[in-house]
Amino acid sequence: MSVEQLSLSGRKKVVSNKEMTFIEKMYLWAIIKGLLTTIKHLFRRKVTIKYPEEVRAFSPVYRGQHMLMRDDEGRERCTACGLCALSCPAEAITMKAAERKPEEKHLYREEKYAEIYEINMLRCIFCGLCEEACPKEAIYLTKSKKIVKADYDREDFIYGKDKLVMPLEMAIQNTVTNTIN
Ligand code: SF4
Ligand code: SF4
């Protein structure tokens, strides 16, 4: 067997440069073949959906936007230990720790808290490692279908505590529900 005939994939075709006939030059057969392909797809299940009217079912392991959790008394759980930032492969988390003052005991659960806590959503890959690393169950990737909104400025993708901390009403609601259950 010559080198020209060798085909590792078994799909090698020898290209012919022979002159096309008049019928071939009209591309009639090619057009019919194309139309048949189109008609075939008319009777198949559509893979596209009419978003936003239709929304696909989310995966059971879907991870949405992060939330910094509060405890049953509405206090922030985070103790600014930095383990989430250390475990983040995208280096998306930054924070600044502060000492809790005696009059702030109702705001922060631990003696140290995150005065500043920021996640760069342009870096985040929603891997969930920050959630895994946290010893205080203080950060969760929600399943709330909350998606980071599109924006024009890069600064707007750096989410601070104003966007990340669990709303107080939600913490109260969770406590009430747990009490009832
Ligand atoms: S989800 Fe992953 S990439 Fe995003 S902040 Fe957490 S550890 Fe970093
Ligand atoms: S979210 Fe958890 S891991 Fe990250 S700094 Fe706060 S307590 Fe530490």
XYZ file of N, CA and C and ligand atoms in Angstrom:
559
model
N 0.846 -1.199 0.000
C 0.000 0.000 0.000
C 0.893 1.264 0.000
N 0.560 2.190 -0.882
C 1.376 3.412 -0.968
C 1.001 4.384 0.155
N 1.871 5.368 0.393
C 1.633 6.364 1.449
C 0.343 7.127 1.163
N 0.030 7.398 -0.105
C -1.177 8.148 -0.488
C -2.453 7.415 -0.062
N -2.379 6.088 -0.025
C -3.585 5.299 0.292
C -3.766 5.084 1.800
N -2.719 5.392 2.589
C -2.792 5.167 4.044
C -3.847 6.072 4.687
N -4.678 5.521 5.565
C -5.674 6.338 6.276
C -5.812 5.813 7.703
N -5.251 6.551 8.668
C -5.300 6.097 10.063
C -6.730 6.091 10.592
N -7.541 7.077 10.174
C -8.932 7.144 10.655
C -9.861 6.282 9.831
N -9.427 5.850 8.690
C -10.299 5.050 7.809
C -11.307 5.903 7.065
N -11.183 7.238 7.171
C -12.168 8.105 6.519
C -11.551 8.955 5.405
N -10.335 8.598 5.044
C -9.645 9.400 4.039
C -10.323 9.223 2.691
N -10.527 10.347 1.993
C -11.126 10.280 0.655
C -10.171 10.910 -0.337
N -10.091 10.313 -1.485
C -9.231 10.893 -2.528
C -10.058 11.955 -3.246
N -9.541 13.173 -3.270
C -10.274 14.273 -3.889
C -10.091 14.193 -5.395
N -11.216 14.307 -6.097
C -11.151 14.230 -7.550
C -11.256 15.633 -8.136
N -10.444 15.914 -9.083
C -10.482 17.228 -9.741
C -11.171 17.160 -11.100
N -12.007 16.154 -11.273
C -12.591 16.009 -12.623
C -13.615 17.118 -12.881
N -13.709 17.497 -14.107
C -14.613 18.576 -14.542
C -16.064 18.206 -14.205
N -16.875 19.147 -13.658
C -18.276 18.852 -13.338
C -19.114 18.897 -14.609
N -20.156 18.041 -14.622
C -21.074 18.043 -15.768
C -22.044 19.218 -15.617
N -22.853 19.462 -16.671
C -23.824 20.565 -16.633
C -24.825 20.375 -15.481
N -25.296 19.151 -15.308
C -26.274 18.856 -14.236
C -25.659 19.117 -12.873
N -24.406 18.655 -12.716
C -23.720 18.862 -11.419
C -23.535 20.348 -11.137
N -23.277 21.138 -12.198
C -23.059 22.578 -12.018
C -24.341 23.296 -11.571
N -25.501 22.708 -11.778
C -26.769 23.320 -11.325
C -27.011 23.055 -9.829
N -26.245 22.181 -9.239
C -26.309 21.869 -7.789
C -27.707 21.429 -7.352
N -28.458 20.835 -8.283
C -29.826 20.435 -7.941
C -29.843 19.383 -6.834
N -29.030 18.358 -6.995
C -28.990 17.278 -5.999
C -28.537 17.804 -4.631
N -27.561 18.727 -4.671
C -27.067 19.301 -3.407
C -28.177 20.100 -2.716
N -28.970 20.852 -3.523
C -30.066 21.651 -2.941
C -31.127 20.721 -2.348
N -31.461 19.649 -3.102
C -32.477 18.699 -2.598
C -31.993 18.054 -1.301
N -30.722 17.685 -1.259
C -30.160 17.073 -0.039
C -30.258 18.039 1.147
N -29.964 19.315 0.886
C -30.040 20.335 1.939
C -31.469 20.497 2.436
N -32.429 20.524 1.491
C -33.842 20.667 1.880
C -34.318 19.459 2.674
N -33.861 18.283 2.281
C -34.255 17.066 3.013
C -33.771 17.135 4.459
N -32.546 17.643 4.627
C -32.005 17.798 5.993
C -32.882 18.759 6.797
N -33.278 19.878 6.168
C -34.141 20.856 6.853
C -35.479 20.221 7.225
N -36.103 19.525 6.280
C -37.427 18.911 6.529
C -37.326 17.859 7.635
N -36.213 17.101 7.630
C -36.007 16.072 8.662
C -36.031 16.693 10.065
N -35.431 17.895 10.183
C -35.361 18.544 11.497
C -36.700 19.123 11.934
N -37.627 19.325 10.985
C -38.946 19.841 11.355
C -39.693 18.867 12.258
N -39.419 17.595 12.107
C -40.144 16.573 12.871
C -39.363 16.054 14.075
N -38.229 16.654 14.338
C -37.445 16.239 15.506
C -37.743 17.143 16.685
N -37.414 16.664 17.885
C -37.604 17.480 19.095
C -36.676 18.686 19.046
N -37.244 19.870 19.322
C -36.431 21.095 19.224
C -35.445 21.177 20.385
N -34.223 21.587 20.071
C -33.232 21.729 21.154
C -33.203 23.160 21.684
N -33.829 24.077 20.947
C -33.831 25.472 21.393
C -35.098 25.739 22.210
N -35.035 26.766 23.087
C -36.218 27.156 23.864
C -36.448 28.650 23.693
N -37.680 29.095 23.988
C -38.000 30.517 23.831
C -37.711 31.238 25.135
N -36.426 31.438 25.440
C -36.049 32.174 26.644
C -36.361 33.652 26.414
N -36.873 34.437 27.343
C -37.082 34.108 28.760
C -38.477 33.542 29.077
N -39.348 33.410 28.057
C -40.690 32.855 28.352
C -40.554 31.431 28.897
N -39.656 30.671 28.293
C -39.395 29.303 28.769
C -38.041 29.282 29.469
N -37.963 28.591 30.572
C -36.682 28.475 31.291
C -36.372 26.994 31.481
N -35.153 26.625 31.178
C -34.762 25.217 31.356
C -34.696 24.864 32.838
N -34.915 23.618 33.141
C -34.778 23.151 34.526
C -33.308 23.255 34.932
N -33.060 23.797 36.112
C -31.677 23.921 36.579
C -31.176 22.566 37.067
N -29.876 22.375 36.974
C -29.274 21.135 37.440
C -29.421 21.025 38.965
N -29.585 19.823 39.511
C -29.683 19.689 40.982
C -28.424 20.161 41.694
N -27.294 20.200 40.999
C -26.056 20.670 41.648
C -25.742 22.113 41.252
N -26.751 22.828 40.801
C -26.569 24.232 40.404
C -26.055 25.069 41.583
N -25.108 25.953 41.300
C -24.616 26.862 42.343
C -24.839 28.294 41.876
N -25.630 29.015 42.656
C -25.917 30.412 42.310
C -25.032 31.362 43.089
N -25.502 32.590 43.185
C -24.696 33.625 43.846
C -24.455 33.314 45.323
N -23.318 33.760 45.820
C -22.943 33.515 47.212
C -23.825 34.293 48.177
N -23.900 33.773 49.398
C -24.569 34.509 50.468
C -23.766 34.334 51.749
N -23.525 35.443 52.437
C -22.875 35.377 53.752
C -23.985 35.210 54.784
N -23.913 34.122 55.525
C -25.043 33.703 56.352
C -25.096 34.423 57.707
N -26.295 34.448 58.247
C -26.504 34.921 59.623
C -26.944 33.723 60.464
N -26.720 33.812 61.789
C -27.156 32.715 62.653
C -28.615 32.921 63.065
N -29.098 32.074 63.997
C -30.511 32.146 64.409
C -30.882 33.492 65.029
N -29.849 34.174 65.567
C -30.122 35.469 66.197
C -29.877 36.640 65.249
N -29.652 36.317 63.984
C -29.467 37.371 62.981
C -28.060 37.942 62.938
N -27.100 37.309 63.664
C -25.727 37.833 63.674
C -24.941 37.230 62.518
N -24.006 38.009 61.977
C -23.175 37.500 60.886
C -22.283 36.382 61.405
N -22.238 35.284 60.660
C -21.456 34.126 61.095
C -19.957 34.268 60.807
N -19.620 35.015 59.771
C -18.224 35.059 59.294
C -17.285 35.633 60.354
N -16.171 34.944 60.531
C -15.175 35.413 61.496
C -13.895 35.898 60.824
N -13.984 36.120 59.532
C -12.867 36.674 58.756
C -11.581 35.881 58.937
N -11.694 34.561 58.950
C -10.494 33.724 59.115
C -9.682 33.635 57.823
N -10.328 33.897 56.703
C -9.609 33.921 55.423
C -9.474 32.574 54.740
N -10.049 31.515 55.315
C -9.892 30.181 54.709
C -10.561 30.100 53.336
N -11.682 30.801 53.203
C -12.368 30.783 51.898
C -11.489 31.427 50.836
N -10.854 32.546 51.205
C -9.986 33.241 50.248
C -8.788 32.366 49.880
N -8.264 31.648 50.895
C -7.106 30.773 50.643
C -7.467 29.612 49.717
N -8.679 29.115 49.874
C -9.073 27.943 49.085
C -9.573 28.320 47.696
N -9.804 29.592 47.469
C -10.375 30.013 46.178
C -9.333 29.892 45.057
N -9.593 29.050 44.062
C -8.608 28.873 42.990
C -8.530 30.085 42.066
N -9.553 30.924 42.105
C -9.563 32.082 41.208
C -9.099 33.358 41.911
N -8.735 33.224 43.179
C -8.329 34.383 43.991
C -9.354 35.511 43.866
N -10.608 35.138 44.042
C -11.691 36.103 43.836
C -12.122 36.795 45.122
N -11.670 36.250 46.280
C -12.176 36.776 47.562
C -11.123 37.628 48.255
N -11.554 38.777 48.726
C -10.678 39.590 49.581
C -11.492 40.037 50.789
N -10.795 40.272 51.890
C -11.526 40.721 53.082
C -10.601 41.489 54.015
N -11.226 42.225 54.914
C -10.470 42.931 55.950
C -11.152 42.601 57.265
N -10.360 42.092 58.213
C -10.928 41.697 59.501
C -10.958 42.873 60.467
N -11.876 42.815 61.404
C -11.954 43.835 62.456
C -12.358 43.163 63.757
N -11.975 43.776 64.888
C -12.351 43.253 66.212
C -13.772 43.701 66.547
N -14.543 42.794 67.085
C -15.914 43.158 67.481
C -15.884 43.992 68.764
N -16.632 45.069 68.822
C -16.719 45.887 70.037
C -17.811 45.278 70.929
N -17.728 45.517 72.251
C -18.725 44.909 73.156
C -20.162 45.230 72.760
N -20.379 46.444 72.258
C -21.756 46.828 71.883
C -22.191 46.248 70.532
N -21.294 45.482 69.886
C -21.650 44.906 68.578
C -21.948 43.415 68.661
N -22.112 42.915 69.891
C -22.323 41.474 70.074
C -23.582 40.974 69.378
N -24.548 41.866 69.196
C -25.797 41.469 68.537
C -25.659 41.459 67.007
N -24.506 41.979 66.515
C -24.317 42.047 65.058
C -23.445 40.914 64.528
N -22.410 40.577 65.327
C -21.441 39.577 64.848
C -21.305 38.460 65.868
N -21.316 37.230 65.385
C -21.305 36.090 66.307
C -19.940 35.878 66.967
N -18.874 36.113 66.187
C -17.526 35.847 66.698
C -16.836 37.152 67.111
N -15.700 37.012 67.827
C -14.989 38.208 68.305
C -14.353 38.995 67.162
N -14.126 38.280 66.049
C -13.558 38.942 64.867
C -14.588 38.812 63.742
N -14.703 39.838 62.944
C -15.666 39.768 61.831
C -15.072 40.425 60.587
N -15.730 40.220 59.475
C -15.243 40.813 58.221
C -15.816 42.217 58.076
N -14.927 43.198 58.236
C -15.367 44.584 58.059
C -15.637 44.821 56.569
N -14.723 44.273 55.770
C -14.917 44.321 54.315
C -14.846 42.878 53.819
N -15.764 42.499 52.986
C -15.728 41.158 52.371
C -16.167 41.345 50.930
N -15.279 41.014 50.008
C -15.606 41.244 48.596
C -15.327 40.006 47.752
N -16.203 39.772 46.789
C -15.973 38.707 45.809
C -16.003 39.333 44.422
N -14.961 39.064 43.666
C -14.908 39.548 42.286
C -15.629 38.523 41.405
N -16.826 38.880 40.992
C -17.658 37.942 40.238
C -17.138 37.693 38.819
N -16.227 38.540 38.366
C -15.635 38.287 37.047
C -14.585 37.181 37.138
N -14.067 36.969 38.348
C -13.070 35.912 38.540
C -13.708 34.605 38.971
N -14.779 34.715 39.741
C -15.382 33.522 40.350
C -15.825 32.514 39.292
N -15.544 31.247 39.563
C -15.962 30.184 38.639
C -17.051 29.309 39.275
N -17.590 29.774 40.392
C -18.691 29.094 41.088
C -18.381 27.616 41.370
N -17.158 27.389 41.827
C -16.728 26.014 42.103
C -17.230 25.533 43.468
N -17.499 26.453 44.373
C -18.017 26.077 45.694
C -16.943 25.723 46.709
N -15.679 25.913 46.373
C -14.615 25.549 47.328
C -14.612 26.460 48.552
N -15.041 27.712 48.385
C -15.105 28.623 49.539
C -16.106 28.084 50.554
N -17.212 27.570 50.040
C -18.257 26.991 50.896
C -17.715 25.775 51.652
N -16.961 24.948 50.937
C -16.381 23.745 51.554
C -15.387 24.103 52.649
N -14.616 25.179 52.409
C -13.510 25.516 53.321
C -13.984 26.192 54.603
N -15.168 26.788 54.577
C -15.584 27.627 55.707
C -15.890 26.791 56.962
N -15.188 27.060 58.078
C -15.445 26.291 59.301
C -16.671 26.791 60.065
N -17.211 27.919 59.668
C -18.326 28.547 60.405
C -19.659 28.459 59.663
N -19.690 27.726 58.566
C -20.895 27.643 57.722
C -21.415 29.047 57.422
N -20.449 29.918 57.077
C -20.794 31.331 56.911
C -21.012 31.726 55.458
N -20.553 30.912 54.535
C -20.744 31.283 53.132
C -21.377 30.113 52.377
N -22.387 30.438 51.600
C -23.088 29.420 50.811
C -23.284 29.927 49.390
N -23.226 29.001 48.470
C -23.627 29.354 47.109
C -25.098 28.959 47.000
N -25.924 29.962 46.843
C -27.363 29.734 46.917
C -27.879 28.941 45.711
N -29.064 28.382 45.902
C -29.738 27.702 44.785
C -30.893 28.568 44.299
N -30.777 29.870 44.592
C -31.917 30.757 44.374
C -32.083 31.206 42.931
N -31.321 30.631 42.035
C -31.369 31.008 40.608
C -30.969 32.477 40.428
N -30.325 33.028 41.461
C -29.862 34.406 41.362
C -28.587 34.404 40.543
N -28.600 35.109 39.452
C -27.432 35.097 38.579
C -26.818 36.492 38.581
N -25.495 36.534 38.479
C -24.813 37.826 38.467
C -25.272 38.601 37.241
N -25.755 39.813 37.482
C -26.338 40.600 36.386
C -25.260 41.188 35.477
N -25.631 41.379 34.218
C -24.714 42.005 33.260
C -24.538 43.471 33.633
N -23.371 44.006 33.352
C -23.115 45.415 33.643
C -22.013 45.926 32.727
N -21.753 47.226 32.808
C -20.766 47.829 31.910
C -19.409 48.026 32.565
N -19.410 48.334 33.874
C -18.144 48.647 34.549
C -17.646 47.457 35.349
N -16.337 47.245 35.296
C -15.751 46.105 36.005
C -15.955 46.237 37.513
N -15.928 47.474 38.016
C -16.077 47.682 39.469
C -17.426 47.144 39.960
N -18.429 47.195 39.094
C -19.770 46.757 39.514
C -19.847 45.250 39.729
N -18.824 44.530 39.293
C -18.826 43.076 39.499
C -18.119 42.674 40.789
N -17.604 43.666 41.513
C -16.996 43.359 42.810
C -18.103 43.507 43.846
N -18.590 42.372 44.313
C -19.723 42.367 45.231
C -19.231 42.483 46.673
N -19.746 43.466 47.366
C -19.381 43.670 48.770
C -20.438 43.092 49.692
N -20.316 43.443 50.968
C -21.241 42.886 51.959
C -22.680 43.342 51.704
N -22.847 44.509 51.092
C -24.201 44.994 50.813
C -24.966 44.021 49.920
N -24.242 43.316 49.046
C -24.920 42.373 48.146
C -24.819 40.937 48.639
N -23.847 40.666 49.538
C -23.582 39.266 49.886
C -24.230 38.819 51.188
N -24.353 39.731 52.142
C -24.878 39.306 53.452
C -26.373 38.995 53.344
N -26.769 37.909 53.988
C -28.173 37.483 53.995
C -29.057 38.615 54.540
N -30.151 38.957 53.855
C -31.037 40.002 54.392
C -31.585 39.585 55.766
N -31.692 40.560 56.657
C -32.114 40.265 58.034
C -33.499 39.606 58.063
N -34.375 40.074 57.171
C -35.750 39.514 57.136
C -35.694 38.015 56.824
N -34.767 37.633 55.957
C -34.647 36.212 55.605
C -34.187 35.394 56.806
N -33.243 35.961 57.591
C -32.742 35.270 58.784
C -33.875 35.086 59.790
N -34.702 36.151 59.947
C -35.839 36.074 60.885
C -36.825 35.008 60.404
N -37.104 35.033 59.106
C -38.043 34.071 58.520
C -37.555 32.634 58.746
N -36.225 32.419 58.532
C -35.642 31.074 58.732
C -35.802 30.630 60.178
N -35.569 31.569 61.124
C -35.690 31.228 62.529
C -37.116 30.842 62.871
N -38.075 31.631 62.346
C -39.496 31.350 62.611
C -39.858 29.971 62.066
N -39.441 29.687 60.824
C -39.761 28.403 60.194
C -39.174 27.245 60.998
N -37.899 27.415 61.444
C -37.253 26.351 62.233
C -37.972 26.125 63.552
N -38.455 27.235 64.154
C -39.150 27.122 65.424
C -40.450 26.346 65.251
N -41.176 26.667 64.158
C -42.446 25.991 63.888
C -42.206 24.507 63.640
N -41.179 24.218 62.828
C -40.879 22.814 62.531
C -40.369 22.123 63.781
S -17.067 29.710 44.227
Fe -14.940 29.082 43.855
S -14.111 30.671 42.527
Fe -15.989 31.502 43.412
S -15.316 32.609 45.220
Fe -15.839 30.535 45.899
S -13.909 29.388 45.800
Fe -13.630 31.274 44.607
S -16.696 33.002 55.076
Fe -16.006 31.349 56.443
S -13.983 30.791 55.664
Fe -14.477 32.782 54.791
S -13.566 34.234 56.203
Fe -15.700 33.953 56.843
S -15.602 32.349 58.385
Fe -13.660 32.265 57.296
